[in-house]
PDB file of C-alpha atoms in Angstrom:
ATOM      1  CA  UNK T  10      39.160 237.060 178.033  1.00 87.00           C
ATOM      2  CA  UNK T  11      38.973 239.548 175.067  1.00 88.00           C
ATOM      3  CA  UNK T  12      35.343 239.237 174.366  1.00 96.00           C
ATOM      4  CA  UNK T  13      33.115 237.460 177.319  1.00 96.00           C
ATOM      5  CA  UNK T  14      30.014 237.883 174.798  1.00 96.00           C
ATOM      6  CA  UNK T  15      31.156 235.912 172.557  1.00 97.00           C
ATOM      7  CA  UNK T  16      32.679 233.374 174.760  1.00 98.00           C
ATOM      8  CA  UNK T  17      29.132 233.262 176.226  1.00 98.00           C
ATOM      9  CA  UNK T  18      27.495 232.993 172.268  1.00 98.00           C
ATOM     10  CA  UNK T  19      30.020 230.081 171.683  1.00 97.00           C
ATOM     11  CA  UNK T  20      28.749 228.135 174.744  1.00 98.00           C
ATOM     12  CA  UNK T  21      25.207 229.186 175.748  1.00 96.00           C
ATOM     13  CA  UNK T  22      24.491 229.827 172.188  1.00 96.00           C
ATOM     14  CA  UNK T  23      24.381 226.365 170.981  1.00 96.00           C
ATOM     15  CA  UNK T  24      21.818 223.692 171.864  1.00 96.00           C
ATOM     16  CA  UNK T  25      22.734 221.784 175.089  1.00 97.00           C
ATOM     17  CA  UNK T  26      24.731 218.418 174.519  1.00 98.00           C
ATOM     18  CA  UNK T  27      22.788 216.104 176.434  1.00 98.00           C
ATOM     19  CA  UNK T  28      18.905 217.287 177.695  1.00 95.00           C
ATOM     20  CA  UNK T  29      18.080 216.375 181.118  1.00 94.00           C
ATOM     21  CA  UNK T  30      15.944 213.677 181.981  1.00 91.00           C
ATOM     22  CA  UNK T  31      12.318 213.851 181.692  1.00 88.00           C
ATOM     23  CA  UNK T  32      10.369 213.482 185.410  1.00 83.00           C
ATOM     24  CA  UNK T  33       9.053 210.188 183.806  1.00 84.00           C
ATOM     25  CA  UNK T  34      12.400 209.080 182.583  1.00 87.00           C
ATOM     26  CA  UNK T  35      13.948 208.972 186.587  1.00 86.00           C
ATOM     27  CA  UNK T  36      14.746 206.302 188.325  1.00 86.00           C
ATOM     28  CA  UNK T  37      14.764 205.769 192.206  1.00 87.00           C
ATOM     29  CA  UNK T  38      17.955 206.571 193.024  1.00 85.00           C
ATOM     30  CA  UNK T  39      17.724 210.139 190.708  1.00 86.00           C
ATOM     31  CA  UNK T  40      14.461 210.733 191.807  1.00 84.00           C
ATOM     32  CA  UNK T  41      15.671 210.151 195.834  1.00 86.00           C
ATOM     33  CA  UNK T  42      18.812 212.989 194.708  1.00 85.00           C
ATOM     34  CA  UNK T  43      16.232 214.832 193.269  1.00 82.00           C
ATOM     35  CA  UNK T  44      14.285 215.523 195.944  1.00 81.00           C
ATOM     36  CA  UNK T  45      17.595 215.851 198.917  1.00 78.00           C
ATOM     37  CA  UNK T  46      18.640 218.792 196.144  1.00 76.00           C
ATOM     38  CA  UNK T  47      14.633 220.280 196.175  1.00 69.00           C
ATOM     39  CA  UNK T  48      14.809 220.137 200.019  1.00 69.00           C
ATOM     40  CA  UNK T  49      17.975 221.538 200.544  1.00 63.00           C
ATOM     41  CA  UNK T  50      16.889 224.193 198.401  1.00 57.00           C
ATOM     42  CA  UNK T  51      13.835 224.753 200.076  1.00 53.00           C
ATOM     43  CA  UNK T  52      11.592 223.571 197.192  1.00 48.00           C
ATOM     44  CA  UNK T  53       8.957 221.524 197.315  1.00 49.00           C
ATOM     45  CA  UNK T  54       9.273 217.698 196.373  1.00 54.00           C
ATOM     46  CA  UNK T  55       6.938 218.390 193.495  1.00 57.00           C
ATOM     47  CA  UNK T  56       8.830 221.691 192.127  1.00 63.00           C
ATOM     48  CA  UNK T  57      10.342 221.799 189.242  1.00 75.00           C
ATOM     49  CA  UNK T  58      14.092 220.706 188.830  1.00 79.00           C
ATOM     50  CA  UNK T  59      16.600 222.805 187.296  1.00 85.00           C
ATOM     51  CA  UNK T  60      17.214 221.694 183.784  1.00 91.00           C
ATOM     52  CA  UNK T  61      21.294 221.300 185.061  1.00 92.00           C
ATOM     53  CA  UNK T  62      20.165 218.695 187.757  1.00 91.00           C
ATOM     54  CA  UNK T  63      17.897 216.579 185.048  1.00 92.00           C
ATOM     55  CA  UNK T  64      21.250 216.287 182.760  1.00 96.00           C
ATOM     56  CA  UNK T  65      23.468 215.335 185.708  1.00 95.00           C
ATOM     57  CA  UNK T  66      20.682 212.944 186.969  1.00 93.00           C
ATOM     58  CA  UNK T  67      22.197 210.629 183.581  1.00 94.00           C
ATOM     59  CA  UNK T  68      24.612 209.950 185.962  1.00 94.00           C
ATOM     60  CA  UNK T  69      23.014 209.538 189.406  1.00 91.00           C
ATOM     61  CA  UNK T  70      25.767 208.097 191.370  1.00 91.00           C
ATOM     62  CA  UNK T  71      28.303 210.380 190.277  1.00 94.00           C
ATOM     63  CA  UNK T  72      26.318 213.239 190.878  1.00 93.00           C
ATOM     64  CA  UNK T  73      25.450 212.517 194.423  1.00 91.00           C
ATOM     65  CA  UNK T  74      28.912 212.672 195.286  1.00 94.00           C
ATOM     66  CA  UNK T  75      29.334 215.806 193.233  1.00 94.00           C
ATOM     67  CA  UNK T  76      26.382 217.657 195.080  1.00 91.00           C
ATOM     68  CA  UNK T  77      27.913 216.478 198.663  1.00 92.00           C
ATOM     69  CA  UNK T  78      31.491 217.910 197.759  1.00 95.00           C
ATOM     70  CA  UNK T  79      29.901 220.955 196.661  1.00 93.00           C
ATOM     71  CA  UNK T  80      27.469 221.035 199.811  1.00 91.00           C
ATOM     72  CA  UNK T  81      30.687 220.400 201.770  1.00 95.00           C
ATOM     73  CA  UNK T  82      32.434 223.400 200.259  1.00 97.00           C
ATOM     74  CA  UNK T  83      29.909 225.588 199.991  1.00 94.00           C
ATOM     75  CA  UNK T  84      28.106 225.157 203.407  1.00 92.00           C
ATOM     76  CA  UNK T  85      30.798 223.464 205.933  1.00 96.00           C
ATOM     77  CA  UNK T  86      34.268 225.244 204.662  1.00 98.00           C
ATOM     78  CA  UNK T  87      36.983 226.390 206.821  1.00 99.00           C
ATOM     79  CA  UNK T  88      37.418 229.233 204.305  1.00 99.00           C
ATOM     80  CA  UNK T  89      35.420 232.548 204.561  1.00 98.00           C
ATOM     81  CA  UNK T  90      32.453 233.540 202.514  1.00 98.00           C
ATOM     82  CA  UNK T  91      34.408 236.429 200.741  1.00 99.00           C
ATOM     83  CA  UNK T  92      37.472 234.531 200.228  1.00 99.00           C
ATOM     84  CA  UNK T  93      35.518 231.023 199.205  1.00 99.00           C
ATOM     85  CA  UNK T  94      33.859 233.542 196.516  1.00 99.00           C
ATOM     86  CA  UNK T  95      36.775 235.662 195.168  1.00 99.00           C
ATOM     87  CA  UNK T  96      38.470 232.106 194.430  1.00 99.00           C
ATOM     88  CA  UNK T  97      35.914 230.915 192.698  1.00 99.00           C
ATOM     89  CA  UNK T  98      34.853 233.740 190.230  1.00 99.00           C
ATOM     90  CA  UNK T  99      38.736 234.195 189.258  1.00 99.00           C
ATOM     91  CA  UNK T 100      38.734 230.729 188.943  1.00 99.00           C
ATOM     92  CA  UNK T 101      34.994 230.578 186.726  1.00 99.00           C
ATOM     93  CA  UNK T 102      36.318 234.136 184.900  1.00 99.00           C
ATOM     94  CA  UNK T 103      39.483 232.476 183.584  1.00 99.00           C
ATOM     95  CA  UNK T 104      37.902 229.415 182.424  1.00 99.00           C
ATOM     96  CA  UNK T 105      35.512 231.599 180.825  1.00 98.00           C
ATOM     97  CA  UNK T 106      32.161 229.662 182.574  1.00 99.00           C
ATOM     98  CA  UNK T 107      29.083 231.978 181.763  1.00 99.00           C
ATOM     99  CA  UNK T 108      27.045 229.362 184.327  1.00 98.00           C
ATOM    100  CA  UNK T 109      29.537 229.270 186.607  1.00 98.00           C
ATOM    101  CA  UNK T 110      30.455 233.078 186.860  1.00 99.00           C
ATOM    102  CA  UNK T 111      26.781 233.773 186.602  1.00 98.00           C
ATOM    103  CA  UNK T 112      25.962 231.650 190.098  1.00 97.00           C
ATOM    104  CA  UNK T 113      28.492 233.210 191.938  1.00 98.00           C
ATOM    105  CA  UNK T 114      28.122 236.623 190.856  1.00 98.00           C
ATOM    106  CA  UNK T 115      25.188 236.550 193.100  1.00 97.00           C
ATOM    107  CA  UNK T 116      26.726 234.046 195.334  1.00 97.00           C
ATOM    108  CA  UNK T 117      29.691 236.242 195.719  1.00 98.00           C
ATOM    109  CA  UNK T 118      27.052 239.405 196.613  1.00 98.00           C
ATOM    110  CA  UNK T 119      25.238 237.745 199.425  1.00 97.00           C
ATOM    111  CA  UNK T 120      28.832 237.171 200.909  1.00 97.00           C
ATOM    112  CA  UNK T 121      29.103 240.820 201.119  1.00 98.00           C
ATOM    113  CA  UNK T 122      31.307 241.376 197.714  1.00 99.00           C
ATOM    114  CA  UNK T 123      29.742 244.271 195.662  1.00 98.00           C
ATOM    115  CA  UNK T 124      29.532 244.998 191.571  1.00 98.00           C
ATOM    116  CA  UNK T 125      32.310 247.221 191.878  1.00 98.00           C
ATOM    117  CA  UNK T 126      34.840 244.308 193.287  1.00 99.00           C
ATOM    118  CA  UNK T 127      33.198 241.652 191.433  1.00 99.00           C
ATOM    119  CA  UNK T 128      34.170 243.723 187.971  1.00 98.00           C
ATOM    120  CA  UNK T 129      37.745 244.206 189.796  1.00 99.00           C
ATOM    121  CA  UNK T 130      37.734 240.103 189.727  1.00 99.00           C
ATOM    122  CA  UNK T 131      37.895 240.314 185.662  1.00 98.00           C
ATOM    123  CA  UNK T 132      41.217 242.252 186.122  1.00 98.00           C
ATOM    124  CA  UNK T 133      42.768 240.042 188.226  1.00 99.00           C
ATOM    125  CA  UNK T 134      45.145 240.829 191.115  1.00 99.00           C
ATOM    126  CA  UNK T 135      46.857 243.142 189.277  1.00 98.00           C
ATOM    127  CA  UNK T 136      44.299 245.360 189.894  1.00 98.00           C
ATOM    128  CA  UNK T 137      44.131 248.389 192.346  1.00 96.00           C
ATOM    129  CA  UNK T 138      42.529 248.267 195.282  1.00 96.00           C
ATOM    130  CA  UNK T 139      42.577 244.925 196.673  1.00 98.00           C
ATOM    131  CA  UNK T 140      43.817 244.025 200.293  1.00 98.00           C
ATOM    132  CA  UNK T 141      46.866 241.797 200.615  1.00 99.00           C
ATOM    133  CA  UNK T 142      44.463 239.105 201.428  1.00 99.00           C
ATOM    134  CA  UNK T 143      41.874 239.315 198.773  1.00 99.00           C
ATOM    135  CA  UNK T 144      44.953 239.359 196.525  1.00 99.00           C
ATOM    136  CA  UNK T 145      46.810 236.576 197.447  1.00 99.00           C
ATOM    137  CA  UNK T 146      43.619 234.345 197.130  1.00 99.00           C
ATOM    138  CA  UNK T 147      43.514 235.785 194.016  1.00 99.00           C
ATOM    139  CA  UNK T 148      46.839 235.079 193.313  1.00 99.00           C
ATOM    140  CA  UNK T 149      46.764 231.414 194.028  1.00 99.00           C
ATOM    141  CA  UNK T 150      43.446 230.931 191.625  1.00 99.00           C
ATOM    142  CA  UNK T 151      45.610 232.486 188.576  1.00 99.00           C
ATOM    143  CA  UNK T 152      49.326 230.326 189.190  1.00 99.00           C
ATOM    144  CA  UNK T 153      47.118 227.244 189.547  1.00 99.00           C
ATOM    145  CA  UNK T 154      45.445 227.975 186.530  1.00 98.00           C
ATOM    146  CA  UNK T 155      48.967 229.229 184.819  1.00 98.00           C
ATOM    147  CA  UNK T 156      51.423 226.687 186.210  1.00 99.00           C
ATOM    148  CA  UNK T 157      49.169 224.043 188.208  1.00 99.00           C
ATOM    149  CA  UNK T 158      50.484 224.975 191.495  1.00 99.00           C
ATOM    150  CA  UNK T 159      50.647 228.274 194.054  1.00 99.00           C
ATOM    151  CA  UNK T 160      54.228 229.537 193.875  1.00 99.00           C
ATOM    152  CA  UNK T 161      56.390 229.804 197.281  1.00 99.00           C
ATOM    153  CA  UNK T 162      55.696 233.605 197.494  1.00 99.00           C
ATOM    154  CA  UNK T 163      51.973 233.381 197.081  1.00 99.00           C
ATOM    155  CA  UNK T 164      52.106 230.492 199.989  1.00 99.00           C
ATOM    156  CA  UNK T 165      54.133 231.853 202.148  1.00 99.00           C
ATOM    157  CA  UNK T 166      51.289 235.109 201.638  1.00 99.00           C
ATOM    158  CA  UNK T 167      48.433 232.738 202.461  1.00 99.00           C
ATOM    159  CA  UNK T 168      50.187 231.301 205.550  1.00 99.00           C
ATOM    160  CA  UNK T 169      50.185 235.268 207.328  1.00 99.00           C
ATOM    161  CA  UNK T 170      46.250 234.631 207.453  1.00 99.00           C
ATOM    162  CA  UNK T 171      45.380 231.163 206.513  1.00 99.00           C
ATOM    163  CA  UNK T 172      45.182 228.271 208.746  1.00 99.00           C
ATOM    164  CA  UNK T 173      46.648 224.516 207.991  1.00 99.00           C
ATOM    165  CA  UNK T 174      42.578 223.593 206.978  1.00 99.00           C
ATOM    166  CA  UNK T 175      42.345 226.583 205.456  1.00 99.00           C
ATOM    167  CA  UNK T 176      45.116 226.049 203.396  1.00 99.00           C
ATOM    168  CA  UNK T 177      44.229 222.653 202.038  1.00 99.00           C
ATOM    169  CA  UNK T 178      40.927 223.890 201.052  1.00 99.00           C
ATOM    170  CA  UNK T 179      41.772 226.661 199.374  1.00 99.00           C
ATOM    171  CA  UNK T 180      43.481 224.552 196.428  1.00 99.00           C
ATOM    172  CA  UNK T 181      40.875 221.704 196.289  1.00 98.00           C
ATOM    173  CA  UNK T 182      37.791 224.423 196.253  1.00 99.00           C
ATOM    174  CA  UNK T 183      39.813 226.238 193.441  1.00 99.00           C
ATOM    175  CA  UNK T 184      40.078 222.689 191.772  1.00 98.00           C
ATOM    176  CA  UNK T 185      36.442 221.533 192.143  1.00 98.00           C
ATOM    177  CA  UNK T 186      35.649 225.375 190.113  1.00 98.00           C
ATOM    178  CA  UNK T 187      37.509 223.903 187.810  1.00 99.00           C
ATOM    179  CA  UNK T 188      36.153 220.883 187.334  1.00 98.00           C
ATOM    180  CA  UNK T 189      32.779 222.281 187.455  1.00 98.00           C
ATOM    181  CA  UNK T 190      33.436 225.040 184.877  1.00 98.00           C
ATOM    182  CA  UNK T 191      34.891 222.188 182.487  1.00 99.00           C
ATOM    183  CA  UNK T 192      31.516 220.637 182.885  1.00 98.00           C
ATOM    184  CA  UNK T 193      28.795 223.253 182.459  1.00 98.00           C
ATOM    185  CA  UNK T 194      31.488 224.682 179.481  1.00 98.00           C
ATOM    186  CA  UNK T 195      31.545 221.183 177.665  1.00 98.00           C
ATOM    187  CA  UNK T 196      27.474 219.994 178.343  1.00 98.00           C
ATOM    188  CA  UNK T 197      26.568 223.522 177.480  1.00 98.00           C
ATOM    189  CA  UNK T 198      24.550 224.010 180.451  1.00 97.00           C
ATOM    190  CA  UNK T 199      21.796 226.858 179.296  1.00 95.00           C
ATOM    191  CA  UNK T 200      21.587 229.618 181.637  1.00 96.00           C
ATOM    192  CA  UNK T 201      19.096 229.783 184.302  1.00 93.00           C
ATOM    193  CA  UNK T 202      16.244 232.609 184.684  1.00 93.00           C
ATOM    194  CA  UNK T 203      18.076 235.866 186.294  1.00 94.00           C
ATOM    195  CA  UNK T 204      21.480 233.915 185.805  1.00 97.00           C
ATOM    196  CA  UNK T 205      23.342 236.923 183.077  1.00 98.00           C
ATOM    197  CA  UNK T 206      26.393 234.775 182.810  1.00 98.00           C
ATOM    198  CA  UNK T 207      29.694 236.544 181.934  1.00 98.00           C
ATOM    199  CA  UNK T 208      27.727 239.953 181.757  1.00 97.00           C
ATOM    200  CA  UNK T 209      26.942 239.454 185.142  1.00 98.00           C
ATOM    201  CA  UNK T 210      28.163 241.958 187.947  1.00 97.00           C
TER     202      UNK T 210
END
């Protein structure tokens, strides 16, 4: 990405596409997803909710099973904390996600990873420094954005230190970042409070 400010400007900069619903505008079934999402966040059922979870409340069933993938991923995967993270942030810096990136910038730092390897993410695994592992992860988030699939060397890497689950995971987490940066990017999700987007490190 030449210039992440801008890229950020061209997104967040511009009025969201669809505004989230109004408390008085939700049904029972985004009201009930509402409230699991409050809970799970520790919130109370009368918070506030995050002006990204009013828009995707438009489309309550759908999001549901959105929030219980990402639940899944995020809370229940076989992969580690670092490695789940490191995937991800290639994967949001590629697609150039300023929400996306943002999240996991501080995501990523409660797993351990610190400013000076989350700025190493921006260059890639071509950059110094980075273990064989870490690499390879790496690795696999930039062929399937490149080519849509992890070449036989970077495979054969992963299999030294992933497991079968492990393995399947990796691709479909690295896909669901995907899908989820081609989201926020499109709706032109505005940031949230303390969320710097692509500045973020």
């Amino acid at each position: 990405m030449s210039d992440p400010r801008q890229r950020q400007q061209d997104i967040t900069g511009k009025p969201p596409r669809i505004e989230p619903l109004a408390k008085e505008e939700m049904g029972p079934e985004a009201q009930t997803i509402a409230d699991r999402i409050r809970s799970a966040a520790g919130a109370t059922a009368t918070g506030e909710v995050p002006e990204m979870v009013g828009t995707m409340l438009r489309h309550p069933s759908l999001y549901a099973k959105h929030v219980e993938l990402g639940t899944e991923l995020l809370g229940n995967g076989a992969l580690s904390a670092r490695h789940r993270e490191l995937a991800i942030l290639r994967t949001g810096w590629l697609l150039g996600a300023p929400y996306e990136w943002g999240e996991h910038v501080g995501i990523g730092k409660r797993a351990g990873l610190t400013a000076a390897e989350i700025e190493r993410v921006t260059q890639g695994s071509v950059a110094p420094d980075w273990s064989a592992e870490d690499r390879a992860v790496i690795r696999a988030a930039e062929e399937l954005r490149r080519h849509a699939m992890i070449s036989d060397a970077t495979w054969a890497e992963l299999a030294t230190f992933l497991d079968e689950t492990q393995l399947i995971e990796l691709p479909y987490l690295i896909g669901n970042y995907t899908k989820v940066a081609y989201l926020q990017n499109s709706l032109r999700f505005r940031l949230r409070d303390g969320n710097a987007g692509l500045t973020a490190r």
